[in-house]
Tab-separated table of C-alpha atoms and ligand atoms in Angstrom:
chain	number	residue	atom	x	y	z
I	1	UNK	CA	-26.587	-176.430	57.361
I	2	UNK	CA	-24.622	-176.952	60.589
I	3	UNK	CA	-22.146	-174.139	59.990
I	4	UNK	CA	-22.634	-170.308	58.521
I	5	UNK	CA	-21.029	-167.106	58.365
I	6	UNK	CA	-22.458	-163.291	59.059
I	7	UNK	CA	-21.112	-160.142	58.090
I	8	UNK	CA	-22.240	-156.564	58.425
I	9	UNK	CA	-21.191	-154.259	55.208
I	10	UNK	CA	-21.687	-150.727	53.957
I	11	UNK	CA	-22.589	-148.005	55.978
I	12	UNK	CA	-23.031	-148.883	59.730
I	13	UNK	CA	-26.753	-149.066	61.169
I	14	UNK	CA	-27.720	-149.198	64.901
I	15	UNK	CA	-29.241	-152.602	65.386
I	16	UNK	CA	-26.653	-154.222	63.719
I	17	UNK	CA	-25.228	-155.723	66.428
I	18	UNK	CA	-28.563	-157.170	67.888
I	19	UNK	CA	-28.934	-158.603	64.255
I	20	UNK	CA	-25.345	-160.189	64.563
I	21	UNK	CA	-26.782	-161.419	68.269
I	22	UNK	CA	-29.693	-163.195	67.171
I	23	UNK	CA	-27.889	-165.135	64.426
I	24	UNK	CA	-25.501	-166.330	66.715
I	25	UNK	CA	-27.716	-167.278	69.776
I	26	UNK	CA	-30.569	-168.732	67.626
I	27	UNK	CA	-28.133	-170.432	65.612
I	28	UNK	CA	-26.398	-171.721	68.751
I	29	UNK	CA	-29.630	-173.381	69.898
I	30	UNK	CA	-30.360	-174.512	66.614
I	31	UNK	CA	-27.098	-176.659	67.057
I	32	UNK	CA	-25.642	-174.500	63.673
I	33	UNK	CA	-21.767	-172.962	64.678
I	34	UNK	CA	-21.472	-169.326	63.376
I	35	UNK	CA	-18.169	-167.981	61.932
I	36	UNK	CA	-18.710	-163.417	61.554
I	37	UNK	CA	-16.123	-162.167	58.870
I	38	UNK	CA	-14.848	-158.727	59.378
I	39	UNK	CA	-15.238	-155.665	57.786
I	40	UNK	CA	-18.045	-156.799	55.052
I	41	UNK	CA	-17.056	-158.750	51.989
I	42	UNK	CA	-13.477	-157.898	53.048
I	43	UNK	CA	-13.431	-160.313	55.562
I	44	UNK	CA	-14.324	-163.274	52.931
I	45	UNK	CA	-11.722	-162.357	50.211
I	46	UNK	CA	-9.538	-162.957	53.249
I	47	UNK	CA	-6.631	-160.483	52.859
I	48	UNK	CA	-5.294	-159.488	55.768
I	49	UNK	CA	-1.812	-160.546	56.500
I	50	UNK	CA	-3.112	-162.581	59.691
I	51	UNK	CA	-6.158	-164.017	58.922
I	52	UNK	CA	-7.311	-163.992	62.449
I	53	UNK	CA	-8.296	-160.570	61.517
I	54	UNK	CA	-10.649	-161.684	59.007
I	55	UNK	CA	-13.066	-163.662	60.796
I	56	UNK	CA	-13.510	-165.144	64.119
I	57	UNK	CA	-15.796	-167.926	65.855
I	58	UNK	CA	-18.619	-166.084	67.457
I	59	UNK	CA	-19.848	-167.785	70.589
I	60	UNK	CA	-22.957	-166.809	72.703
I	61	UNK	CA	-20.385	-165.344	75.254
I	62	UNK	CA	-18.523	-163.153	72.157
I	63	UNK	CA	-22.574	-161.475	71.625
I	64	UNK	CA	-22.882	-160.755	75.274
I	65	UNK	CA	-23.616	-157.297	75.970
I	66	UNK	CA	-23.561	-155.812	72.755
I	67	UNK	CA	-27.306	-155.766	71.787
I	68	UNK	CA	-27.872	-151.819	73.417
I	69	UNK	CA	-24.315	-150.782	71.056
I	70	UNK	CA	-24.748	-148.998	68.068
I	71	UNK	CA	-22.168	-149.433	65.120
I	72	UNK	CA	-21.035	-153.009	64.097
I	73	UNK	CA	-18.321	-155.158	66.104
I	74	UNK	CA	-17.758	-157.118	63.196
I	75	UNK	CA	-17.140	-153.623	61.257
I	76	UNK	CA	-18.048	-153.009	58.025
I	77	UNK	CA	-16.541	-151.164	55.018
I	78	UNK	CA	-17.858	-151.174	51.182
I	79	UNK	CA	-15.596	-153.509	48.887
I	80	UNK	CA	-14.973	-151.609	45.211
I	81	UNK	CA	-13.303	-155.474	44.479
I	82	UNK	CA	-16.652	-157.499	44.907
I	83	UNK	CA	-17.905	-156.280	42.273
I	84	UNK	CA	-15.513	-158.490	40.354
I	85	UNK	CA	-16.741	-161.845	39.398
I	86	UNK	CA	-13.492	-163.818	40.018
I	87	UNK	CA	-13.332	-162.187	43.391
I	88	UNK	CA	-16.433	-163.310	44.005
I	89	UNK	CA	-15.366	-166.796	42.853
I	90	UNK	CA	-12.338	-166.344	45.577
I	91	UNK	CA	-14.468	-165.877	48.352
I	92	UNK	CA	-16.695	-168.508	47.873
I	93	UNK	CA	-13.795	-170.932	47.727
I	94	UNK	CA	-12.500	-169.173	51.296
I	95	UNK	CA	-15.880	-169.970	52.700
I	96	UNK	CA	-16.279	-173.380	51.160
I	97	UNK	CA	-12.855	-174.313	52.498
I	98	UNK	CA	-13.954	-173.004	56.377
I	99	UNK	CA	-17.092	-175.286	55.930
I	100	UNK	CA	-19.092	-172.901	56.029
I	101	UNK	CA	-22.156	-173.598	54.101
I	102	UNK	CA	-24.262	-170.345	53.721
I	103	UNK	CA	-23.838	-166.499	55.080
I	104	UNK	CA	-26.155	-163.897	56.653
I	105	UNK	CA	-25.279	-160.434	54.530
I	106	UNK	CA	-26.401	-157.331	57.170
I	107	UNK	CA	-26.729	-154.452	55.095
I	108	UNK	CA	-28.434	-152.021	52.296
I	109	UNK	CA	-28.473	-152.912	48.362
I	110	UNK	CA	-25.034	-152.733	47.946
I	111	UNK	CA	-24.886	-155.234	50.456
I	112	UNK	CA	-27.361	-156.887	48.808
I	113	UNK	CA	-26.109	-156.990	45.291
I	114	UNK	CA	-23.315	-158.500	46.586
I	115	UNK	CA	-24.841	-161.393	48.705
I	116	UNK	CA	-27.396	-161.932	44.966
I	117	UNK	CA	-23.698	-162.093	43.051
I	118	UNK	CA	-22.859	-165.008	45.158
I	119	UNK	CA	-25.941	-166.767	45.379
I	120	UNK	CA	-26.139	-166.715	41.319
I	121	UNK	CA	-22.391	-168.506	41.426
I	122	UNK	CA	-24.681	-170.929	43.673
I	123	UNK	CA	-23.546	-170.392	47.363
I	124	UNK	CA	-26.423	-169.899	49.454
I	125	UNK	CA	-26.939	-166.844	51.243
I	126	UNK	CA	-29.183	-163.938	53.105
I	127	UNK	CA	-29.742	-160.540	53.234
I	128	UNK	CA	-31.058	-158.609	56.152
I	129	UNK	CA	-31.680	-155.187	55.593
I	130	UNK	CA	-29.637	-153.040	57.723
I	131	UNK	CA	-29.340	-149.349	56.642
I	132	UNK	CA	-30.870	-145.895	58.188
I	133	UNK	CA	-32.205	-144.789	54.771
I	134	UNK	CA	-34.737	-146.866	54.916
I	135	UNK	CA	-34.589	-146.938	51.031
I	136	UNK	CA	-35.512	-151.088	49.758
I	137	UNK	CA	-39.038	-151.540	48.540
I	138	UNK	CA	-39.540	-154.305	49.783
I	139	UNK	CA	-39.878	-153.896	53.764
I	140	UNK	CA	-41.335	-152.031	55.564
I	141	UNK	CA	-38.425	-151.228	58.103
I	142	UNK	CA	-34.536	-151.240	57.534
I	143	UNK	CA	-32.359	-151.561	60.521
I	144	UNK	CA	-31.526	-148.030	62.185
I	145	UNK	CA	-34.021	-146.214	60.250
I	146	UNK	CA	-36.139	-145.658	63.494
I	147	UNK	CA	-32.964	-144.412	65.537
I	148	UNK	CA	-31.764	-141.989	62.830
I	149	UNK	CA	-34.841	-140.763	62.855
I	150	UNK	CA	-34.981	-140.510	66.636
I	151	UNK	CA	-31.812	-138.995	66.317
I	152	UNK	CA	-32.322	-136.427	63.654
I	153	UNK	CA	-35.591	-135.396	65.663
I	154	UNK	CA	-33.899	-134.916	68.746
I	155	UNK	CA	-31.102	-132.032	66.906
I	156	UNK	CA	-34.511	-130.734	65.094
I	157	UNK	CA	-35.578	-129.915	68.556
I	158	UNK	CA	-32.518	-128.443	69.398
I	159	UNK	CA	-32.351	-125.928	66.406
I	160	UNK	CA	-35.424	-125.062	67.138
I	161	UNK	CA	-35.201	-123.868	70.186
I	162	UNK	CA	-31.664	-121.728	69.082
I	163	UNK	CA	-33.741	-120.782	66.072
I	164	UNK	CA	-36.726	-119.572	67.638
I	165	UNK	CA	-34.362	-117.585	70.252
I	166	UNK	CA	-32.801	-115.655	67.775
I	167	UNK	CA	-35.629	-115.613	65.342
I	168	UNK	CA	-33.942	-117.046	62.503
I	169	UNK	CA	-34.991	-119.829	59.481
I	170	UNK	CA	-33.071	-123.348	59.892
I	171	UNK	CA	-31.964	-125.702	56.841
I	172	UNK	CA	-30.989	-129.278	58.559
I	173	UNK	CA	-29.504	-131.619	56.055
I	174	UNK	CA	-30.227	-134.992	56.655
I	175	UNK	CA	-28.758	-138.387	55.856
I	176	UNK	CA	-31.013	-141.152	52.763
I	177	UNK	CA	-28.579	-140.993	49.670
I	178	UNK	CA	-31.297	-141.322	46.977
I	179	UNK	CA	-34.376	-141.722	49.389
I	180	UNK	CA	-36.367	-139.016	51.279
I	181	UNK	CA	-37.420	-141.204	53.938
I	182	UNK	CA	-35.416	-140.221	57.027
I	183	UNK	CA	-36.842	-136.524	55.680
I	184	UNK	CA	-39.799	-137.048	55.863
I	185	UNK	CA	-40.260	-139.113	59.089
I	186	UNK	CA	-37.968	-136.679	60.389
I	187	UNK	CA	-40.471	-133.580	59.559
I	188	UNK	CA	-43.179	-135.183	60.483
I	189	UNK	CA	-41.701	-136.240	63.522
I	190	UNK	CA	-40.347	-132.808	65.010
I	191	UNK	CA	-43.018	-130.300	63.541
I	192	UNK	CA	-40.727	-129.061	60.148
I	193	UNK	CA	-42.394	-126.273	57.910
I	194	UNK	CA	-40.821	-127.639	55.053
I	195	UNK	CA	-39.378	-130.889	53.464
I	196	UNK	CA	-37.631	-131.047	50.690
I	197	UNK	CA	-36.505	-134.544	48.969
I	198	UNK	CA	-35.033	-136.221	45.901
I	199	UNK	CA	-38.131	-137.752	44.806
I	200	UNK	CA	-40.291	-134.573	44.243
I	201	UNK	CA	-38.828	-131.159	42.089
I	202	UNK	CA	-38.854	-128.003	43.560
I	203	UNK	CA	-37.682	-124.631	43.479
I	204	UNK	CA	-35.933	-122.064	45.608
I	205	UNK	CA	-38.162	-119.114	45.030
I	206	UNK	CA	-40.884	-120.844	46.454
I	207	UNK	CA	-39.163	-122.458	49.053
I	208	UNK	CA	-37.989	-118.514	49.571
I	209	UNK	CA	-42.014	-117.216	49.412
I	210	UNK	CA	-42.919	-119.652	51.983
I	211	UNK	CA	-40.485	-118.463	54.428
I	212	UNK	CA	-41.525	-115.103	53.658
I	213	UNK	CA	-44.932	-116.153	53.801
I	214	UNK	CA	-43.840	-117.730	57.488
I	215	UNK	CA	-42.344	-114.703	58.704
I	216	UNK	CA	-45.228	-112.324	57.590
I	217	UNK	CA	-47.662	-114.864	59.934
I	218	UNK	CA	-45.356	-114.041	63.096
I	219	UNK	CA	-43.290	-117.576	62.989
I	220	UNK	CA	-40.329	-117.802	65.120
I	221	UNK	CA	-38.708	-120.526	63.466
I	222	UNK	CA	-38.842	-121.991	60.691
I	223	UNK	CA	-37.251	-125.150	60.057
I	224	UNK	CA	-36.747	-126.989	56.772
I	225	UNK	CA	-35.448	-130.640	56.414
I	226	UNK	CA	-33.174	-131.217	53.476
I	227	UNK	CA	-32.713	-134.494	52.659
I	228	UNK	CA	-28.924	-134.718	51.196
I	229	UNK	CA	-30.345	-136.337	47.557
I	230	UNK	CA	-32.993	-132.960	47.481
I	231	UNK	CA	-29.593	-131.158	45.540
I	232	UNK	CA	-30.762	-133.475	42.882
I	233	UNK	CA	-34.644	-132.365	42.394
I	234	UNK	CA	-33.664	-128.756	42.469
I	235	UNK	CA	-35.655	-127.259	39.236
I	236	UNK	CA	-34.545	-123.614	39.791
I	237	UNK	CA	-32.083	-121.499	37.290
I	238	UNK	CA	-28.645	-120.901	39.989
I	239	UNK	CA	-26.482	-119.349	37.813
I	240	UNK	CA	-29.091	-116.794	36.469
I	241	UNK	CA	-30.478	-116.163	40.633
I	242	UNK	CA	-26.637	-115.934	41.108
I	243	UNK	CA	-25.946	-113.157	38.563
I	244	UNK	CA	-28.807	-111.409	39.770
I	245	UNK	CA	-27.794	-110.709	43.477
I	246	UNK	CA	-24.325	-109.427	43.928
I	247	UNK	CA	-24.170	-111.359	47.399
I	248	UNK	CA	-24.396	-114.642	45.658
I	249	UNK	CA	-21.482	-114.200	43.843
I	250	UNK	CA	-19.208	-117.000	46.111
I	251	UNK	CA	-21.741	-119.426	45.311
I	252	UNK	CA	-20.197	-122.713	43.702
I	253	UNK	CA	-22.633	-124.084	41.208
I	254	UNK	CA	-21.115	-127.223	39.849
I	255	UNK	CA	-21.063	-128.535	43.625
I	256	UNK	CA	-24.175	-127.220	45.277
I	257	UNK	CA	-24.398	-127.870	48.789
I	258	UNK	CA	-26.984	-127.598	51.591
I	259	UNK	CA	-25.453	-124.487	53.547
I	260	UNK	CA	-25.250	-122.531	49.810
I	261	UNK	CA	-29.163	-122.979	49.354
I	262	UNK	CA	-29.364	-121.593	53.003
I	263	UNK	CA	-27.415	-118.499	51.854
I	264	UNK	CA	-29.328	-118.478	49.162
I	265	UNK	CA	-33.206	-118.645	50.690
I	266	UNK	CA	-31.307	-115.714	53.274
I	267	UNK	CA	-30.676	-113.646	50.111
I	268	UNK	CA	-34.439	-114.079	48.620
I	269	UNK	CA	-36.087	-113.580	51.767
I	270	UNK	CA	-33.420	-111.368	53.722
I	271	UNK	CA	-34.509	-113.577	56.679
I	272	UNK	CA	-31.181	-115.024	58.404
I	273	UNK	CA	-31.242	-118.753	57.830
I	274	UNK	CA	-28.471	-120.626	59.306
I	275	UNK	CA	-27.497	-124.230	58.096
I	276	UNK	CA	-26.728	-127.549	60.010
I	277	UNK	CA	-25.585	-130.935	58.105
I	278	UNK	CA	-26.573	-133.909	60.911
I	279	UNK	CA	-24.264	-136.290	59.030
I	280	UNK	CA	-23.056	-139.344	60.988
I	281	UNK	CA	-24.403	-138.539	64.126
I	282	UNK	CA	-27.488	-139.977	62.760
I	283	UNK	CA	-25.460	-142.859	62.124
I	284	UNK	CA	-24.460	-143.555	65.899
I	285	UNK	CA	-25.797	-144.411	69.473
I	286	UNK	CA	-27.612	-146.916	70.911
I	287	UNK	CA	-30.222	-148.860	68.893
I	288	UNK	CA	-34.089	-148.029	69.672
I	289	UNK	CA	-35.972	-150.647	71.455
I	290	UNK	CA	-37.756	-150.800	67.914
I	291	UNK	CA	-34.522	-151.298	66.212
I	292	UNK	CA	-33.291	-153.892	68.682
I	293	UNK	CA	-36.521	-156.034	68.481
I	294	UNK	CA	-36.499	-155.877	64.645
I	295	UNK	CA	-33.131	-157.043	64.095
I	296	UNK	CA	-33.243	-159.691	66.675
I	297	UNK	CA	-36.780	-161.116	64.490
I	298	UNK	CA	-34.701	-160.498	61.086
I	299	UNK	CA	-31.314	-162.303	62.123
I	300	UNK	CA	-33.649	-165.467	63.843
I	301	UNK	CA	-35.391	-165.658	60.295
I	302	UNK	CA	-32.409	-164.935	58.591
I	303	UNK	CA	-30.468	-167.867	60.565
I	304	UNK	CA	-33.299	-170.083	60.179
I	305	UNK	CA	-33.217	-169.927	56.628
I	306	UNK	CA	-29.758	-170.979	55.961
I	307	UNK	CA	-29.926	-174.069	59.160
I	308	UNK	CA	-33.430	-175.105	56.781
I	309	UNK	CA	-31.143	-174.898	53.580
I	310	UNK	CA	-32.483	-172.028	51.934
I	311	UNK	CA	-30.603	-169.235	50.324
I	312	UNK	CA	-31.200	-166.288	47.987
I	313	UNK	CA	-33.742	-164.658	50.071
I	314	UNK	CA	-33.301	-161.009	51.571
I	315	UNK	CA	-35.711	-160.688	55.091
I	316	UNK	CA	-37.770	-158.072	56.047
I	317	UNK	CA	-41.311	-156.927	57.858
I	318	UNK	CA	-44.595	-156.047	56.389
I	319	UNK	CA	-47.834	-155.615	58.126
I	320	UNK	CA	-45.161	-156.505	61.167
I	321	UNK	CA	-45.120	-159.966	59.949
I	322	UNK	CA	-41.387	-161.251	59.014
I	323	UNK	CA	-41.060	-162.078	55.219
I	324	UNK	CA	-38.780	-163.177	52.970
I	325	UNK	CA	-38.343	-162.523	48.860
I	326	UNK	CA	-35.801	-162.893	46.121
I	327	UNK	CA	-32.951	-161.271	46.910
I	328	UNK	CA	-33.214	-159.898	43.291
I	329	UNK	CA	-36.424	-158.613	44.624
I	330	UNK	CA	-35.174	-157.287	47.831
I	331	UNK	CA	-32.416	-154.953	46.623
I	332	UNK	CA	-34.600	-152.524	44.345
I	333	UNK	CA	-35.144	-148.833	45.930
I	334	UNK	CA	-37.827	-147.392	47.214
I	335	UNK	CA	-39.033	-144.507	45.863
I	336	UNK	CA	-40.618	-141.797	48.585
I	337	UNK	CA	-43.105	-139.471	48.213
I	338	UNK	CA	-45.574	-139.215	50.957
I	339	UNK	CA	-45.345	-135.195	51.506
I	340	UNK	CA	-48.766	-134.661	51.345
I	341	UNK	CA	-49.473	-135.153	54.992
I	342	UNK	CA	-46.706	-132.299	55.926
I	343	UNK	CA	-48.314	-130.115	53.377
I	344	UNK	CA	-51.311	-130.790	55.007
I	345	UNK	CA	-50.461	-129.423	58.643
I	346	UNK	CA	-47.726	-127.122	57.745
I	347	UNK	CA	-48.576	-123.320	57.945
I	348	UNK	CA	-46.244	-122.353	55.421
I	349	UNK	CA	-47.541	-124.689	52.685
B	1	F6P	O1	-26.442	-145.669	53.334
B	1	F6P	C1	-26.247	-145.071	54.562
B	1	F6P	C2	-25.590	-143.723	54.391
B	1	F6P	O2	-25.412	-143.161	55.681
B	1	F6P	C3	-26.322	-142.753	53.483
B	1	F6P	O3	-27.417	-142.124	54.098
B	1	F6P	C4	-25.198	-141.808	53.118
B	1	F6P	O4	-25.441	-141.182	51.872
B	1	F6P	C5	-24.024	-142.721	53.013
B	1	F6P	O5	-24.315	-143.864	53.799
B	1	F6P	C6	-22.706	-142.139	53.479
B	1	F6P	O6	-21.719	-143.092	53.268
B	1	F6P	P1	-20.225	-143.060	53.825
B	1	F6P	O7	-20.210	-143.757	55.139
B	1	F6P	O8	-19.443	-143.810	52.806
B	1	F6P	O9	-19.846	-141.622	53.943
């Protein structure tokens, strides 16, 4: 191929960038012209009024200085419309009438599912993982896994030192969707009593008896990493705990939330326990040297593909050599569940 595209879609990742970099540079040396489309699959249905807004040229000068910024400067979005096969159909015509021959799909498996739509209408193209949850079977790494998690540590520390200060129990909700990943690492990583995730059940009380159990042994602080899917694995009766203590009467059950099973581990232990939801600041900032270095080996590969004529295939790193499978392959979940060694070292467990 002597001309793609790239585009970056669903939720940003730091790294992205340096993935959109590498494309274009290696591609540029390659001899292969690269066109980046805006705001994901938006930018190939093409409907802004001006289309300039859609997609632009990228030269090696337009990637200059952007490999140490997190976020995307292609922007992404998620595109409800793609699902839709004669959508799809419409953007492969846009692309076909640019010339350009294949395209570089930066994202997680939504991203994916879309690039494997297009591929089965026969337009070649690649996926390169780029999501924090670190959530596709697959690889190893996503993109921006390692900096949320650098991230998320770097609050844990934070709360604890606010925590231990006022002696108090901390619930820190963390980003993954459906995978416990960031969790985990993010326990591991900053020293958490307890982890709770969407892949394993659990239940309140004992969450509740272990930071009793904490407090009894003299803790300080006691900090327990909630990954946002956990609401999911809860096991335990609410509404009957809720009828039972008279200060759990505001509690909304059809919409649990983080900060309510905070007030409600306070209530069962009588141990203040404050709440903090990390949202999208895991989401932002620079890229990790790890990050950076792992995009810029995915979006070579990635480019390579396409210049060789090769489509279909989503890239990724195992054993920290660069792979690439079915894209069919590439967008199943990964399912998390390595708690024991927290369990192991914790001294509430
Ligand atoms: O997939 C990345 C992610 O940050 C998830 O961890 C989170 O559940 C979701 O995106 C949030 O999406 P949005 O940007 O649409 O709020």
């Amino acid at each position: 191929m002597k001309r793609i595209g790239v585009l970056t879609s669903g939720g940003d990742a730091p790294g992205m960038n340096a993935a959109i970099r590498a494309v274009v540079r290696s591609g540029i040396e390659s001899g292969v012209s690269v066109i980046g489309f805006k705001r994901g699959y938006n930018g190939i249905i093409m409907q802004s009024d001006d289309q300039r807004d859609d997609f632009e040229l990228l030269t090696g000068r337009s990637v200059s200085g952007k490999v140490h910024r997190g976020g995307t400067f292609l922007m992404t979005a998620r595109c409800l419309e793609f699902l839709d096969e004669s959508v799809q159909k419409k953007a492969i015509d846009n692309l076909n009438k640019l010339g350009v021959e294949g395209i570089v799909c930066i994202g997680g498996n939504g991203t994916f599912s879309g690039a494997d739509a297009l591929y089965k209408l026969g337009y070649p193209t690649i996926g390169v993982p780029g999501t924090i949850d670190n959530d596709l079977e697959y690889t190893d790494y996503t993109i921006g896994f390692d900096t949320a998690v650098n991230t998320a540590c770097e609050c844990v520390n934070r709360i604890r030192e606010s925590s231990e200060s006022h002696e108090r129990a901390s619930m820190v909700t963390v980003m993954g969707r459906d995978c416990g990943e960031i969790a985990i690492s993010t326990a591991l990583a900053s020293g958490a009593e307890i982890v709770l995730v969407p892949e394993k059940e659990w239940y309140i009380e004992d969450i509740a008896d272990r930071v009793k159990w904490g407090v009894m042994r003299g803790k300080a602080s006691m900090i327990m990493i909630f990954a946002e899917g956990a609401v999911k694995s809860l096991k335990s009766d609410l509404s009957k705990l809720c009828q039972k203590y008279d200060a759990l009467s505001e509690v909304s059950l059809h919409r649990v939330t983080s900060s309510q099973i905070a007030s409600i581990i306070e209530v069962l232990t009588g141990h203040e326990t404050r709440a903090t939801v990390l949202g999208y600041t895991q989401r932002g900032g620079a890229p990790s040297a790890s990050d950076r270095i792992l995009a810029t080996r995915l979006g070579v590969r990635a480019m390579q593909l396409l210049r060789d004529d090769t489509g279909g295939r989503a890239v990724g790193i195992k054993n920290n050599a660069i792979i690439d499978v079915p894209l069919s392959e590439g967008k199943l979940s990964r399912v998390s569940a390595n708690l024991e060694l927290i369990n192991m070292i914790s001294e509430v467990s």
